[in-house]
PDB file of C-alpha atoms in Angstrom:
ATOM      1  CA  MET A   1       2.493 -31.672  96.597  1.00  0.00           C
ATOM      2  CA  HIS A   2       4.809 -28.785  95.618  1.00  0.00           C
ATOM      3  CA  SER A   3       4.310 -25.344  97.062  1.00  0.00           C
ATOM      4  CA  PHE A   4       3.968 -22.112  95.079  1.00  0.00           C
ATOM      5  CA  GLY A   5       7.639 -21.235  95.816  1.00  0.00           C
ATOM      6  CA  TYR A   6       8.903 -24.515  94.331  1.00  0.00           C
ATOM      7  CA  ARG A   7       6.800 -24.060  91.198  1.00  0.00           C
ATOM      8  CA  ALA A   8       7.906 -20.403  90.732  1.00  0.00           C
ATOM      9  CA  ASN A   9      11.559 -21.422  91.189  1.00  0.00           C
ATOM     10  CA  ALA A  10      11.232 -24.217  88.591  1.00  0.00           C
ATOM     11  CA  LEU A  11       9.531 -21.884  86.108  1.00  0.00           C
ATOM     12  CA  LEU A  12      12.147 -19.127  86.592  1.00  0.00           C
ATOM     13  CA  THR A  13      15.030 -21.602  86.261  1.00  0.00           C
ATOM     14  CA  PHE A  14      13.527 -23.032  83.065  1.00  0.00           C
ATOM     15  CA  ALA A  15      13.010 -19.532  81.581  1.00  0.00           C
ATOM     16  CA  VAL A  16      16.570 -18.416  82.387  1.00  0.00           C
ATOM     17  CA  THR A  17      17.990 -21.641  80.927  1.00  0.00           C
ATOM     18  CA  ILE A  18      16.045 -21.154  77.664  1.00  0.00           C
ATOM     19  CA  LEU A  19      17.136 -17.490  77.516  1.00  0.00           C
ATOM     20  CA  ALA A  20      20.806 -18.441  78.033  1.00  0.00           C
ATOM     21  CA  LEU A  21      20.521 -21.104  75.321  1.00  0.00           C
ATOM     22  CA  MET A  22      18.985 -18.613  72.874  1.00  0.00           C
ATOM     23  CA  CYS A  23      21.762 -16.078  73.599  1.00  0.00           C
ATOM     24  CA  ALA A  24      24.442 -18.718  73.012  1.00  0.00           C
ATOM     25  CA  ILE A  25      22.850 -19.783  69.701  1.00  0.00           C
ATOM     26  CA  ALA A  26      22.553 -16.144  68.557  1.00  0.00           C
ATOM     27  CA  SER A  27      26.194 -15.500  69.428  1.00  0.00           C
ATOM     28  CA  LEU A  28      27.411 -18.636  67.641  1.00  0.00           C
ATOM     29  CA  SER A  29      25.281 -17.953  64.565  1.00  0.00           C
ATOM     30  CA  ASP A  30      27.119 -14.638  64.132  1.00  0.00           C
ATOM     31  CA  ASN A  31      30.134 -16.636  62.906  1.00  0.00           C
ATOM     32  CA  LEU A  32      28.041 -17.936  59.984  1.00  0.00           C
ATOM     33  CA  ASN A  33      27.210 -14.407  58.808  1.00  0.00           C
ATOM     34  CA  THR A  34      29.785 -12.733  56.579  1.00  0.00           C
ATOM     35  CA  PRO A  35      28.842  -9.083  56.032  1.00  0.00           C
ATOM     36  CA  SER A  36      29.777  -7.815  52.586  1.00  0.00           C
ATOM     37  CA  PRO A  37      28.822  -4.162  52.266  1.00  0.00           C
ATOM     38  CA  SER A  38      29.853  -2.285  49.153  1.00  0.00           C
ATOM     39  CA  ALA A  39      30.631   1.393  48.763  1.00  0.00           C
ATOM     40  CA  GLN A  40      31.563   3.919  46.136  1.00  0.00           C
ATOM     41  CA  ILE A  41      33.013   7.361  46.704  1.00  0.00           C
ATOM     42  CA  GLU A  42      33.861  10.113  44.271  1.00  0.00           C
ATOM     43  CA  ILE A  43      35.598  13.351  45.132  1.00  0.00           C
ATOM     44  CA  LEU A  44      34.336  16.046  42.796  1.00  0.00           C
ATOM     45  CA  ASN A  45      36.135  19.103  44.080  1.00  0.00           C
ATOM     46  CA  ILE A  46      38.468  20.239  46.828  1.00  0.00           C
ATOM     47  CA  ASN A  47      37.479  23.803  47.596  1.00  0.00           C
ATOM     48  CA  TRP A  48      40.344  25.079  49.717  1.00  0.00           C
ATOM     49  CA  PHE A  49      43.373  24.247  51.798  1.00  0.00           C
ATOM     50  CA  GLN A  50      44.547  26.099  54.813  1.00  0.00           C
ATOM     51  CA  LYS A  51      47.987  26.049  56.334  1.00  0.00           C
ATOM     52  CA  GLN A  52      48.095  26.037  60.100  1.00  0.00           C
ATOM     53  CA  PRO A  53      51.295  27.041  61.781  1.00  0.00           C
ATOM     54  CA  HIS A  54      51.140  24.329  64.284  1.00  0.00           C
ATOM     55  CA  GLY A  55      18.152  -0.481  67.707  1.00  0.00           C
ATOM     56  CA  ASN A  56      19.681  -2.318  64.917  1.00  0.00           C
ATOM     57  CA  ASP A  57      23.187  -2.835  63.724  1.00  0.00           C
ATOM     58  CA  GLU A  58      24.811   0.535  63.357  1.00  0.00           C
ATOM     59  CA  LEU A  59      27.336   1.427  60.731  1.00  0.00           C
ATOM     60  CA  PHE A  60      30.041   3.983  61.451  1.00  0.00           C
ATOM     61  CA  ILE A  61      31.630   5.319  58.259  1.00  0.00           C
ATOM     62  CA  PHE A  62      34.338   7.878  57.736  1.00  0.00           C
ATOM     63  CA  VAL A  63      36.506   9.224  54.936  1.00  0.00           C
ATOM     64  CA  ALA A  64      40.145   9.790  55.808  1.00  0.00           C
ATOM     65  CA  ALA A  65      43.077  11.256  53.919  1.00  0.00           C
ATOM     66  CA  GLU A  66      46.051   8.948  54.461  1.00  0.00           C
ATOM     67  CA  TYR A  67      49.657   9.826  53.724  1.00  0.00           C
ATOM     68  CA  GLU A  68      53.208   8.910  54.678  1.00  0.00           C
ATOM     69  CA  THR A  69      55.873  11.046  56.324  1.00  0.00           C
ATOM     70  CA  PRO A  70      59.469  10.221  57.189  1.00  0.00           C
ATOM     71  CA  LYS A  71      58.464   9.813  60.851  1.00  0.00           C
ATOM     72  CA  ASN A  72      55.247   7.797  60.373  1.00  0.00           C
ATOM     73  CA  ALA A  73      54.293   5.169  57.834  1.00  0.00           C
ATOM     74  CA  LEU A  74      50.600   6.011  58.162  1.00  0.00           C
ATOM     75  CA  ASN A  75      49.006   9.344  59.000  1.00  0.00           C
ATOM     76  CA  GLN A  76      45.238   9.762  58.886  1.00  0.00           C
ATOM     77  CA  VAL A  77      43.152  12.921  58.781  1.00  0.00           C
ATOM     78  CA  SER A  78      39.420  12.354  59.130  1.00  0.00           C
ATOM     79  CA  LEU A  79      37.546  14.508  56.598  1.00  0.00           C
ATOM     80  CA  TRP A  80      33.953  13.307  57.038  1.00  0.00           C
ATOM     81  CA  ASP A  81      32.058  10.798  59.147  1.00  0.00           C
ATOM     82  CA  ALA A  82      28.537   9.581  59.774  1.00  0.00           C
ATOM     83  CA  ILE A  83      26.606   7.013  61.765  1.00  0.00           C
ATOM     84  CA  ILE A  84      23.985   5.014  59.906  1.00  0.00           C
ATOM     85  CA  PRO A  85      21.523   3.786  62.548  1.00  0.00           C
ATOM     86  CA  ALA A  86      19.675   1.136  60.526  1.00  0.00           C
ATOM     87  CA  LYS A  87      19.821  -0.835  57.295  1.00  0.00           C
ATOM     88  CA  GLU A  88      17.117   1.234  55.569  1.00  0.00           C
ATOM     89  CA  PHE A  89      19.336   4.345  55.823  1.00  0.00           C
ATOM     90  CA  ALA A  90      22.444   2.607  54.416  1.00  0.00           C
ATOM     91  CA  LYS A  91      21.840   3.645  50.804  1.00  0.00           C
ATOM     92  CA  PHE A  92      22.402   7.363  50.479  1.00  0.00           C
ATOM     93  CA  SER A  93      24.039   9.977  48.307  1.00  0.00           C
ATOM     94  CA  ILE A  94      25.425  13.228  49.634  1.00  0.00           C
ATOM     95  CA  HIS A  95      27.055  16.280  48.177  1.00  0.00           C
ATOM     96  CA  THR A  96      29.059  17.880  50.948  1.00  0.00           C
ATOM     97  CA  SER A  97      32.284  19.611  51.723  1.00  0.00           C
ATOM     98  CA  ASN A  98      34.594  18.064  54.247  1.00  0.00           C
ATOM     99  CA  LYS A  99      33.273  18.043  57.805  1.00  0.00           C
ATOM    100  CA  TYR A 100      36.727  18.444  59.359  1.00  0.00           C
ATOM    101  CA  ARG A 101      39.634  20.565  58.121  1.00  0.00           C
ATOM    102  CA  PHE A 102      42.555  19.018  56.308  1.00  0.00           C
ATOM    103  CA  ILE A 103      45.316  20.978  58.059  1.00  0.00           C
ATOM    104  CA  ASP A 104      48.990  21.040  57.172  1.00  0.00           C
ATOM    105  CA  GLN A 105      50.993  21.678  60.328  1.00  0.00           C
ATOM    106  CA  GLY A 106      53.962  23.305  58.645  1.00  0.00           C
ATOM    107  CA  HIS A 107      55.009  22.845  55.006  1.00  0.00           C
ATOM    108  CA  ASN A 108      55.228  19.046  55.167  1.00  0.00           C
ATOM    109  CA  LEU A 109      52.364  18.176  52.843  1.00  0.00           C
ATOM    110  CA  ARG A 110      52.864  20.512  49.896  1.00  0.00           C
ATOM    111  CA  SER A 111      52.749  18.552  46.632  1.00  0.00           C
ATOM    112  CA  LYS A 112      52.608  15.241  48.516  1.00  0.00           C
ATOM    113  CA  GLU A 113      50.510  12.312  47.350  1.00  0.00           C
ATOM    114  CA  PHE A 114      47.732  10.995  49.555  1.00  0.00           C
ATOM    115  CA  ASN A 115      44.973   8.392  49.457  1.00  0.00           C
ATOM    116  CA  LEU A 116      41.327   8.899  50.273  1.00  0.00           C
ATOM    117  CA  THR A 117      40.051   5.923  52.205  1.00  0.00           C
ATOM    118  CA  LEU A 118      36.457   5.085  53.041  1.00  0.00           C
ATOM    119  CA  HIS A 119      36.386   3.101  56.297  1.00  0.00           C
ATOM    120  CA  TRP A 120      33.326   1.406  57.741  1.00  0.00           C
ATOM    121  CA  HIS A 121      32.712  -0.408  61.009  1.00  0.00           C
ATOM    122  CA  VAL A 122      29.625  -2.576  61.455  1.00  0.00           C
ATOM    123  CA  MET A 123      28.628  -2.500  65.126  1.00  0.00           C
ATOM    124  CA  PRO A 124      26.101  -5.266  65.887  1.00  0.00           C
ATOM    125  CA  LYS A 125      24.090  -5.465  69.094  1.00  0.00           C
ATOM    126  CA  THR A 126      25.807  -8.779  69.847  1.00  0.00           C
ATOM    127  CA  GLY A 127      28.805 -10.499  68.340  1.00  0.00           C
ATOM    128  CA  LYS A 128      32.019  -9.238  66.892  1.00  0.00           C
ATOM    129  CA  MET A 129      32.519  -5.893  65.165  1.00  0.00           C
ATOM    130  CA  PHE A 130      33.397  -5.996  61.465  1.00  0.00           C
ATOM    131  CA  ALA A 131      35.555  -3.359  59.769  1.00  0.00           C
ATOM    132  CA  ASN A 132      36.698  -2.838  56.195  1.00  0.00           C
ATOM    133  CA  LYS A 133      37.820  -0.062  53.852  1.00  0.00           C
ATOM    134  CA  ILE A 134      38.165   1.070  50.254  1.00  0.00           C
ATOM    135  CA  VAL A 135      41.379   2.898  49.314  1.00  0.00           C
ATOM    136  CA  MET A 136      41.384   5.386  46.441  1.00  0.00           C
ATOM    137  CA  SER A 137      44.861   6.523  45.467  1.00  0.00           C
ATOM    138  CA  GLY A 138      46.229   9.121  43.117  1.00  0.00           C
ATOM    139  CA  TYR A 139      45.457  12.382  44.895  1.00  0.00           C
ATOM    140  CA  ARG A 140      48.079  15.082  45.277  1.00  0.00           C
ATOM    141  CA  LEU A 141      48.116  18.199  47.409  1.00  0.00           C
ATOM    142  CA  PRO A 142      48.795  21.505  45.622  1.00  0.00           C
ATOM    143  CA  GLU A 143      52.191  23.237  45.605  1.00  0.00           C
ATOM    144  CA  ASP A 144      50.802  26.411  47.200  1.00  0.00           C
ATOM    145  CA  TYR A 145      47.861  27.078  49.437  1.00  0.00           C
ATOM    146  CA  ARG A 146      46.926  29.663  52.016  1.00  0.00           C
TER     147      ARG A 146
END
């Protein structure tokens, strides 16, 4: 006859084995899921420029102004960001000014073209992170600003 210790050990080993199997299946099933979020952004107005002399899957989204300079092929300035904690909050509409300043360090950006890009990163509890973006081109900085 088996003692209480043997029975507890067998039960614990069986439970841990089932838990490990469920984790492996959940991790492998993530490869079958292809997230396909959609987004739309519209910039209605740029209010001002300033010259500076010098529980569930979460979704991190941010809007960045992207432009080229002779030194760097890609420069990004984050203008707005948000964390969407759950799927039920993923559909929203906001009317806001930029959260972070779009600063020109010198006179390098006057009358330069830039793109507004909406980036999103899906951060699941388990599995790989998924990232994508929408690029909107055709924006130009003004000739003069403060």
